[in-house]
Tab-separated table of C-alpha atoms in Angstrom:
chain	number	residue	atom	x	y	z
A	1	UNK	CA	-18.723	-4.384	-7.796
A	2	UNK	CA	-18.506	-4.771	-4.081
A	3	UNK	CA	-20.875	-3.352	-1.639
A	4	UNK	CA	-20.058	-3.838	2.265
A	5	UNK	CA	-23.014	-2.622	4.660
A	6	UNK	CA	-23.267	-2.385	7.876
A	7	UNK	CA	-20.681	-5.456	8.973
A	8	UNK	CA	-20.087	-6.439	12.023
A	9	UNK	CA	-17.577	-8.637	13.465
A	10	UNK	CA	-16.859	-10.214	17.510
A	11	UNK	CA	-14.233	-12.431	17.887
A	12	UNK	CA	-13.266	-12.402	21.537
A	13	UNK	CA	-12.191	-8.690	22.998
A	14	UNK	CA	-12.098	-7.680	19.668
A	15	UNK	CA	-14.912	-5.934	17.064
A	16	UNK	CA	-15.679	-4.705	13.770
A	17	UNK	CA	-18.035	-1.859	13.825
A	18	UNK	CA	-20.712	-1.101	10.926
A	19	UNK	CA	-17.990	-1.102	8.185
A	20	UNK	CA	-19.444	0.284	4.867
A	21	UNK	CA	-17.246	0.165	1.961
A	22	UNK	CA	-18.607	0.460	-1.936
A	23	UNK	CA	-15.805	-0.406	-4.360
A	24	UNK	CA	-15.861	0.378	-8.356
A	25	UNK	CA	-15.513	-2.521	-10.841
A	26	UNK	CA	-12.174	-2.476	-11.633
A	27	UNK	CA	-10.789	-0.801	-8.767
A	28	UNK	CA	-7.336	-1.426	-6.944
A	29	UNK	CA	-8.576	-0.434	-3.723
A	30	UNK	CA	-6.040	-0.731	-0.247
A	31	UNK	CA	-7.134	-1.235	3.124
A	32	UNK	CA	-4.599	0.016	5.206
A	33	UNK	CA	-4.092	-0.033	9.367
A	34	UNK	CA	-1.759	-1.162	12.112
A	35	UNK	CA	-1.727	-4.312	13.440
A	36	UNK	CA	-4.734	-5.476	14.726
A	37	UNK	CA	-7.147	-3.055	13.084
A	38	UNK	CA	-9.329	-5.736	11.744
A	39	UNK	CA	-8.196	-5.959	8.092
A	40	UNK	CA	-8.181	-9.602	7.351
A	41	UNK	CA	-10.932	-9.745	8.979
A	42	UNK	CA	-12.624	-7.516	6.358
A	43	UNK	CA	-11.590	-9.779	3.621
A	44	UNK	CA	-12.368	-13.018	5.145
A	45	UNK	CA	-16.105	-11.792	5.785
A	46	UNK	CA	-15.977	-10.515	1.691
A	47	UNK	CA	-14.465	-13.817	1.051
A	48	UNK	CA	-17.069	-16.033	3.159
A	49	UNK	CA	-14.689	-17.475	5.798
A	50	UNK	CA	-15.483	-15.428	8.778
A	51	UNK	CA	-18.930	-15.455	10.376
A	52	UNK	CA	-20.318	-12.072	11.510
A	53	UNK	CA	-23.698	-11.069	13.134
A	54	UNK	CA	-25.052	-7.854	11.849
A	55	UNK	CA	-24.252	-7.109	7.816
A	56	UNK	CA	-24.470	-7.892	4.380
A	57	UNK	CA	-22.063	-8.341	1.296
A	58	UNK	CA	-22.845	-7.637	-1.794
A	59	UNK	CA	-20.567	-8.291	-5.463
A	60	UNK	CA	-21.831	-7.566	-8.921
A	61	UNK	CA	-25.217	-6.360	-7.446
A	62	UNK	CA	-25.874	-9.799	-6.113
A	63	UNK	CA	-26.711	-10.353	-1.929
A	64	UNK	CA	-23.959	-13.738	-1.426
A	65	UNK	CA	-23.892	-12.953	2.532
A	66	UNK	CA	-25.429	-16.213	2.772
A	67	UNK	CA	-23.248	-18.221	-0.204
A	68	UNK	CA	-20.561	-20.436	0.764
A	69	UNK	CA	-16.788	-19.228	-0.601
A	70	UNK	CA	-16.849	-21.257	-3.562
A	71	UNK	CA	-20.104	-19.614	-5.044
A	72	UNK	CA	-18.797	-16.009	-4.746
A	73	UNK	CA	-16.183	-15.935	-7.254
A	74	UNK	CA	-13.427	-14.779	-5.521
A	75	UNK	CA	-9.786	-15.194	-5.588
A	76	UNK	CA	-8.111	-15.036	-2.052
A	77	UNK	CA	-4.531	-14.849	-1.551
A	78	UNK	CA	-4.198	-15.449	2.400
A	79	UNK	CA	-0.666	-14.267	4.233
A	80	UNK	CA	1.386	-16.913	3.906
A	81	UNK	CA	0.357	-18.237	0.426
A	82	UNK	CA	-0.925	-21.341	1.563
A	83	UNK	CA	0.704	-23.203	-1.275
A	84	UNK	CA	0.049	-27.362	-1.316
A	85	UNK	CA	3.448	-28.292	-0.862
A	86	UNK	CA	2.645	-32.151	-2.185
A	87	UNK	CA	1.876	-30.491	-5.163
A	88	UNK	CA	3.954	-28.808	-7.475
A	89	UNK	CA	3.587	-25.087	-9.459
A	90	UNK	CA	1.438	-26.288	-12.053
A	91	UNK	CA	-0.950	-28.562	-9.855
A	92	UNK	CA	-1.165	-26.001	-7.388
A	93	UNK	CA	-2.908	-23.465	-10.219
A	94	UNK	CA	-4.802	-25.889	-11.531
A	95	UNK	CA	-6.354	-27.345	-8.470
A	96	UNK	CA	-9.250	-24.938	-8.459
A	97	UNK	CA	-9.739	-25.448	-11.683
A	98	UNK	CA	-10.579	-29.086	-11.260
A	99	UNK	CA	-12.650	-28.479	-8.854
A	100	UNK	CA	-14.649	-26.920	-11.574
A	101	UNK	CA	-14.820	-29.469	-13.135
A	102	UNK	CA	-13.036	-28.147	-16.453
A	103	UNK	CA	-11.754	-30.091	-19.130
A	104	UNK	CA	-8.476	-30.846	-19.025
A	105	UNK	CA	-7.228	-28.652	-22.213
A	106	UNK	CA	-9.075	-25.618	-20.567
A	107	UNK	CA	-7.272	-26.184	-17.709
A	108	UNK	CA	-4.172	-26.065	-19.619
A	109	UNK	CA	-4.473	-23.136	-21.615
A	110	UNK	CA	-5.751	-21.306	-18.778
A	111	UNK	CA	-2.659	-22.713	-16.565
A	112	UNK	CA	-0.377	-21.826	-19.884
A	113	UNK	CA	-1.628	-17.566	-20.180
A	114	UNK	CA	-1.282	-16.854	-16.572
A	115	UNK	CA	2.031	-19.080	-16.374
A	116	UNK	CA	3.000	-16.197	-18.962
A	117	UNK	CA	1.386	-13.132	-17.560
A	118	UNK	CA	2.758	-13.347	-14.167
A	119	UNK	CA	5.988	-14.630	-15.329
A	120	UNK	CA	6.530	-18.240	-13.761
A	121	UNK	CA	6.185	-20.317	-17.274
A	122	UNK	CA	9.868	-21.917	-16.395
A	123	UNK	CA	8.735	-22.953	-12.673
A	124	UNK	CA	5.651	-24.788	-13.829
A	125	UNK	CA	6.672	-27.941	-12.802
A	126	UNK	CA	8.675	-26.978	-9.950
A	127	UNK	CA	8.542	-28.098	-6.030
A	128	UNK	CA	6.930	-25.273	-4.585
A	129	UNK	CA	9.026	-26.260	-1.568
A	130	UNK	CA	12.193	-24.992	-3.598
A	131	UNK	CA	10.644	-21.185	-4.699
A	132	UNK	CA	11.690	-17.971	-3.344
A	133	UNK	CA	9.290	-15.707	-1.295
A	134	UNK	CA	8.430	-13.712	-4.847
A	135	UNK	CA	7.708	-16.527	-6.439
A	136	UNK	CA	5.239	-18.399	-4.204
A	137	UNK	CA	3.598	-15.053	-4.140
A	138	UNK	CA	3.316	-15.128	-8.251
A	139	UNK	CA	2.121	-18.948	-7.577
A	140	UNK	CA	-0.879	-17.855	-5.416
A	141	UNK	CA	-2.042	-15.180	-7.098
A	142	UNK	CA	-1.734	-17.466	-10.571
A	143	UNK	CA	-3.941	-19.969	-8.421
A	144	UNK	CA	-6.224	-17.237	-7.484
A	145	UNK	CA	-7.154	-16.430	-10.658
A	146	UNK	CA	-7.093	-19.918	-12.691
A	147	UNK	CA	-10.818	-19.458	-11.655
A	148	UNK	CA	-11.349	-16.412	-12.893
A	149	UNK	CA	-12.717	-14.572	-10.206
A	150	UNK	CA	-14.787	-11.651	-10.071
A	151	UNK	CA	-12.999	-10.115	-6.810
A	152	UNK	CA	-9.125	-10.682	-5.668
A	153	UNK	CA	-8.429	-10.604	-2.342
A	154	UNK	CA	-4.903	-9.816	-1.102
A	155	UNK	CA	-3.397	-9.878	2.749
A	156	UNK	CA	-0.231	-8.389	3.336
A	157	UNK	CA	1.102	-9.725	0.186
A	158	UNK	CA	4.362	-8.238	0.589
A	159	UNK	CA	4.427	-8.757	4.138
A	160	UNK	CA	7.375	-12.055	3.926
A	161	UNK	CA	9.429	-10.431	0.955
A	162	UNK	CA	12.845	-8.550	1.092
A	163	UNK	CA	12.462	-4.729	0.631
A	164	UNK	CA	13.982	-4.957	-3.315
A	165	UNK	CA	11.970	-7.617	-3.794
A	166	UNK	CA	8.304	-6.094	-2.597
A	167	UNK	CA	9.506	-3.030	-4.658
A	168	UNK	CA	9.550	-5.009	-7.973
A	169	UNK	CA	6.674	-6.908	-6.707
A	170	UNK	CA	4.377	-4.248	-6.432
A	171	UNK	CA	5.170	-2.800	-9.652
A	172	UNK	CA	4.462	-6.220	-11.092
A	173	UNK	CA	0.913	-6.344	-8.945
A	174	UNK	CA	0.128	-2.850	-10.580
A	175	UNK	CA	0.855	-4.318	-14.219
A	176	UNK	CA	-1.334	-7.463	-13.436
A	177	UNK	CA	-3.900	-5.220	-12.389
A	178	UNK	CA	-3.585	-3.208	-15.616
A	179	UNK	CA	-3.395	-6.019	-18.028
A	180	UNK	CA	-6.276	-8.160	-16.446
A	181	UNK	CA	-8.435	-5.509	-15.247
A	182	UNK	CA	-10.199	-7.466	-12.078
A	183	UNK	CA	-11.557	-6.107	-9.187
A	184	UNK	CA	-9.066	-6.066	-6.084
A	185	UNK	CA	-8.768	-5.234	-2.700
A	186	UNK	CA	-5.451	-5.327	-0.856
A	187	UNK	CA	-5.107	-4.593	2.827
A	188	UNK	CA	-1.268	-3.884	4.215
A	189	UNK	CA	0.347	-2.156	7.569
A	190	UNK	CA	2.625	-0.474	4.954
A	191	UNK	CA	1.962	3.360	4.355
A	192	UNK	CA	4.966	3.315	1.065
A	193	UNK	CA	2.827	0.283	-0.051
A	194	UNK	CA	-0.666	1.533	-0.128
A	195	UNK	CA	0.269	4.844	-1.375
A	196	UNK	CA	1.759	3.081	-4.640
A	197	UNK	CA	-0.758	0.899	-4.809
A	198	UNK	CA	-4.540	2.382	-4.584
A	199	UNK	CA	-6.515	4.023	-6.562
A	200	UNK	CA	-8.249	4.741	-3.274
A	201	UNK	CA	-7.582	3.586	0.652
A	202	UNK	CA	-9.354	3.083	3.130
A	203	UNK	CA	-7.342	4.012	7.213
A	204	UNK	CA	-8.706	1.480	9.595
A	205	UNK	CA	-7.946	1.574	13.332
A	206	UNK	CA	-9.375	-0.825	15.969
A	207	UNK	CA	-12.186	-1.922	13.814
A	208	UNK	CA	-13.743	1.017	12.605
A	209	UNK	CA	-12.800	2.998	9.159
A	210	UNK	CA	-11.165	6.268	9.777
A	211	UNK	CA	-11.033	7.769	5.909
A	212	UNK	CA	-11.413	6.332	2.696
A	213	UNK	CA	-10.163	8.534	-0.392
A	214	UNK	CA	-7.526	8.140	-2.727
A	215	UNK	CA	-4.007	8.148	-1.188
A	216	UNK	CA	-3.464	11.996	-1.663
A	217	UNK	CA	-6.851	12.949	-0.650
A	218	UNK	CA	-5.360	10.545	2.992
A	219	UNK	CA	-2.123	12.109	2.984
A	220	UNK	CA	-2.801	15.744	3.071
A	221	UNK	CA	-6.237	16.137	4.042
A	222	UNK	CA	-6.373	13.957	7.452
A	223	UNK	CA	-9.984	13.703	8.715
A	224	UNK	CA	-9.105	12.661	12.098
A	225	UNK	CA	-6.173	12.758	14.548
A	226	UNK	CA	-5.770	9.030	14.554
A	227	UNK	CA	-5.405	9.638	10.448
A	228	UNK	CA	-2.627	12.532	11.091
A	229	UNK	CA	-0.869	10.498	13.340
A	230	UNK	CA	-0.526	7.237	11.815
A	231	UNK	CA	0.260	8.653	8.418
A	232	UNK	CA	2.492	11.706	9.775
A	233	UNK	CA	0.979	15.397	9.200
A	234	UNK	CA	2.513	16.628	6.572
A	235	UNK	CA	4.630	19.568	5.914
A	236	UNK	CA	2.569	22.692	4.281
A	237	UNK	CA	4.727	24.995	2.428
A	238	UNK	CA	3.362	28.322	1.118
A	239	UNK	CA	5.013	29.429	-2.024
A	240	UNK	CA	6.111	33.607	-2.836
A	241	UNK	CA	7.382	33.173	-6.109
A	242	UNK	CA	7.861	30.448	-8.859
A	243	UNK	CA	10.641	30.132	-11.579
A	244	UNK	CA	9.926	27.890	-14.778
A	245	UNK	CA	13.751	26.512	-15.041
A	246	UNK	CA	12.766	24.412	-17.942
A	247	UNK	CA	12.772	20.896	-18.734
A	248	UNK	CA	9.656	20.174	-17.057
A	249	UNK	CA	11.091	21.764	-13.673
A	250	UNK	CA	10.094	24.765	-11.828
A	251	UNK	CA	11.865	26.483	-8.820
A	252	UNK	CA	9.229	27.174	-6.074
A	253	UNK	CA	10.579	29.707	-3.714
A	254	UNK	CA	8.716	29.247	-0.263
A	255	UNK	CA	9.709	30.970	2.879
A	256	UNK	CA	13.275	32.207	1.366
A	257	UNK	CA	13.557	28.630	0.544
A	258	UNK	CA	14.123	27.656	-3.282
A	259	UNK	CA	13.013	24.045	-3.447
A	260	UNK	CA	12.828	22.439	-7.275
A	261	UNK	CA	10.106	19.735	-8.413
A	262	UNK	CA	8.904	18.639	-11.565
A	263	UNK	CA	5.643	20.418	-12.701
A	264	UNK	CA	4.263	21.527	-15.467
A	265	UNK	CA	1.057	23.339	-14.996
A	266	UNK	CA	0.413	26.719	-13.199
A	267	UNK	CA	2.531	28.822	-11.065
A	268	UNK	CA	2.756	26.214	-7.455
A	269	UNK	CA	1.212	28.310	-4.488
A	270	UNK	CA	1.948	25.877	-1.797
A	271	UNK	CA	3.629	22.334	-1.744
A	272	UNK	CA	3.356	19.439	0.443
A	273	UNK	CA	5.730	17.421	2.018
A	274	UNK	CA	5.507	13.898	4.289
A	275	UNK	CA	8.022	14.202	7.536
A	276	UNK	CA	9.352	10.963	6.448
A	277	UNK	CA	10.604	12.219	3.034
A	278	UNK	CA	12.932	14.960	4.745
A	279	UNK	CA	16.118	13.631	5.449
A	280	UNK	CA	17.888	14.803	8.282
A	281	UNK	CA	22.026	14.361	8.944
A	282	UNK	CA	24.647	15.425	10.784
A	283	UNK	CA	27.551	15.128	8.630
A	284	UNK	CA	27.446	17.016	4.792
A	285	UNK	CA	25.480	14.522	2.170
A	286	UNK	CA	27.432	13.481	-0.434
A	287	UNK	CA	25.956	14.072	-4.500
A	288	UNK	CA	24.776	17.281	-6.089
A	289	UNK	CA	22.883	19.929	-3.946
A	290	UNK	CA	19.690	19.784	-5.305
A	291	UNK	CA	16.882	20.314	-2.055
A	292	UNK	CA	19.805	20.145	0.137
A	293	UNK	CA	19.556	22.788	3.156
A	294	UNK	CA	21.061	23.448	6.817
A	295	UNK	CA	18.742	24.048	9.585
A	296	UNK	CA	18.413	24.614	13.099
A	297	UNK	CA	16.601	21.707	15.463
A	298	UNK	CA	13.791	23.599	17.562
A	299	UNK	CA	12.147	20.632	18.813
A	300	UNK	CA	12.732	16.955	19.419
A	301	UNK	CA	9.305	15.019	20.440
A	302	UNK	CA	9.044	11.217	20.811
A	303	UNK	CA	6.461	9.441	19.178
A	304	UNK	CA	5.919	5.813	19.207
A	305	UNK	CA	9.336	4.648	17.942
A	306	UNK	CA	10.010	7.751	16.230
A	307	UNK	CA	11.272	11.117	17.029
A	308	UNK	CA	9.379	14.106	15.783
A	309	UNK	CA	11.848	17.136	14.597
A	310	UNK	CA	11.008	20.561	14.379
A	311	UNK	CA	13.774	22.094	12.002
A	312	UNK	CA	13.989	26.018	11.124
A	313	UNK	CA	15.000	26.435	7.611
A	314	UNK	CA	15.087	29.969	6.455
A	315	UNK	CA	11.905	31.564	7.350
A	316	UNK	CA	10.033	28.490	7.834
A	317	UNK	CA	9.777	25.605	10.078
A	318	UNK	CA	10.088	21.964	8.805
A	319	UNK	CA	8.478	18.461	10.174
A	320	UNK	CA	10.885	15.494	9.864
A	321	UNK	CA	10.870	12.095	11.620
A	322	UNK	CA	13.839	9.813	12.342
A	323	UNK	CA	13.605	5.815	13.932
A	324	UNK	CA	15.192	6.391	17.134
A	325	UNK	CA	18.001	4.158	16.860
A	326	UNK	CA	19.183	6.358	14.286
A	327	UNK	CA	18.577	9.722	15.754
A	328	UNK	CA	20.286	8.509	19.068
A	329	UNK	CA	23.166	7.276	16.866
A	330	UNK	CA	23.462	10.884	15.849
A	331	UNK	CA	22.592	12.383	19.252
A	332	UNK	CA	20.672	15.305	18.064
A	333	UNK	CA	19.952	17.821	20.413
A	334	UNK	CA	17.977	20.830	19.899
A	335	UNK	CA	19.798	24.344	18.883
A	336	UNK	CA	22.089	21.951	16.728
A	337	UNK	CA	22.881	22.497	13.080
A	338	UNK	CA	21.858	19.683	10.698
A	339	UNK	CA	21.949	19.229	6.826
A	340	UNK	CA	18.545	18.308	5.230
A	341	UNK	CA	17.186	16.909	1.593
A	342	UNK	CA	14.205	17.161	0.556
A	343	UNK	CA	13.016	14.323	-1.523
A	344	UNK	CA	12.324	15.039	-4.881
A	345	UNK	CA	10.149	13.112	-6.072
A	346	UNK	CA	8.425	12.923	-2.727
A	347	UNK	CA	7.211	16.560	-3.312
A	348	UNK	CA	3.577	17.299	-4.129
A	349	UNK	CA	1.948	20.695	-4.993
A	350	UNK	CA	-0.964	20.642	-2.699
């Protein structure tokens, strides 16, 4: 659906180097960096509001590197919504319909069936002045596709919204994505976010693409150190034995170490495990003591604003990362005793 060859981008210090990108029909596909990296720049150059001097873009087979934006077919949803605030929810959907020059009961039903799908029927004729984050998000993406676009483009949609609400958010994105079946491409900063999200990623840093794969392809199968760093190297356990408790849970004994995950297949030779997902404490957890452990602290190593711990368990050594306000809060030093968990449903069997 979307072919990107060879693009490249200067705007001042900074440049895009000879980014090639082919992306199914259909596909939810994340583009996913720190700040800076270049991804909105990626979609404005799809969406044909950036200039560039070396590359094309191609969707649905056809060359539109020359075509203004509103002869691509494309739905863009830029950072901050860019909601008419003169206008209210319904006129702000319809207004690219118009432009179409649709007639008016079109315009309506079409206004009506996303209204419902996305869940803002009862805000129709609301200010948009007077919505919450969430829903100015649901109002710009409605907009987006009034037209009914071959391509939507997303930047950092959950990038203004509340934790709880970018959670329910992106579960909603994933069911609007199931139910209307259109090609998007969604670039974040957030790790949690893409990995929920794609159906494949692409890691960009300073311009240039890293990896592209699907998100556990990225996770445990870094291609380059910038990858491993940015998304944390993760923790490699190899398995000795495996006990089916039942239920759809086995008991995967690694290292002395019984650690319990849902799985349902085979006997699991070796699991994987982010540093993020191991939670590391001082005091005894509360709750029941499932893939809850003591260890010893071997290491401490800053990185960034994190600190990197090296924690013996048994006969094996685990990664874990804390923000360093909250490992200084703790004052961790190494040869100390903390408690761990191991996030269940943060386990994989690699």
């Amino acid at each position: 659906m979307i072919s990107i060859k060879e693009l490249s981008v200067k705007i001042g210090n900074f440049s895009l180097h000879n980014i090639n990108l082919d992306i199914s029909e259909g596909e939810y596909f994340v583009v996913v960096g720190p700040t800076a990296a270049g991804k909105t720049i990626i979609l404005e150059s799809i969406a044909g509001l950036q200039h560039f001097r070396k590359g094309e873009i191609w969707i649905g087979g056809k060359n539109v590197t020359s075509l203004p934006p509103e002869q691509r077919q494309i739905g863009y949803v830029p950072q901050d919504y860019a909601l008419f605030p003169f206008l209210n929810v319904r006129d702000n959907i319809t207004f690219g319909l118009r432009r179409l020059g649709n007639k008016k009961h079109e315009n309506s039903e079409r206004v009506e069936s996303l209204a419902h799908i996305l869940g803002i029927h009862h805000l129709l004729e609301r200010d948009v002045r007077k919505l919450s984050g969430g829903e100015k998000q649901r109002v710009a993406i409605a907009r987006a596709l009034a037209i009914s676009p071959k391509v939507l483009l997303l930047d950092e949609p959950m990038g203004s919204l509340d934790v709880r609400t970018a959670k329910y958010l992106r579960l909603e994105l994933k069911r609007y994505h199931e139910e209307l079946g259109i090609t998007t491409i969604h670039v974040t900063h957030n790790l949690i976010e893409a990995e929920e999200m794609a159906g494949r990623m692409a890691i960009l840093h300073m311009g240039q693409i890293e990896q592209v794969g699907r998100p556990d392809e990225v996770f445990f199968y870094p291609k380059s150190p910038f990858v491993a760093d940015f998304i944390g190297t993760p923790n490699i356990l190899d398995c000795d034995y495996c006990n089916d408790l039942g239920h759809g849970l086995v008991e995967a004994v690694c290292g002395g170490v019984p650690i319990i995950l849902p799985h349902h297949d085979e006997p699991v030779r070796k699991l994987a495990l982010l540093p993020r997902d191991v939670y590391v404490t001082t005091r005894t957890p509360p709750g029941p003591g499932i893939n809850r452990f003591k260890g010893t602290v071997m290491e401490i190593v800053p990185f960034s604003s994190l600190m990197k711990l090296t924690i013996r368990v048994g006969e094996i050594n685990l990664l874990a990362e804390l923000p360093q306000d909250i490992f200084e809060e703790m004052d961790i030093k190494v040869g100390q005793e903390v408690h761990l968990i191991l996030k269940l449903r943060s386990l994989r069997v690699y």
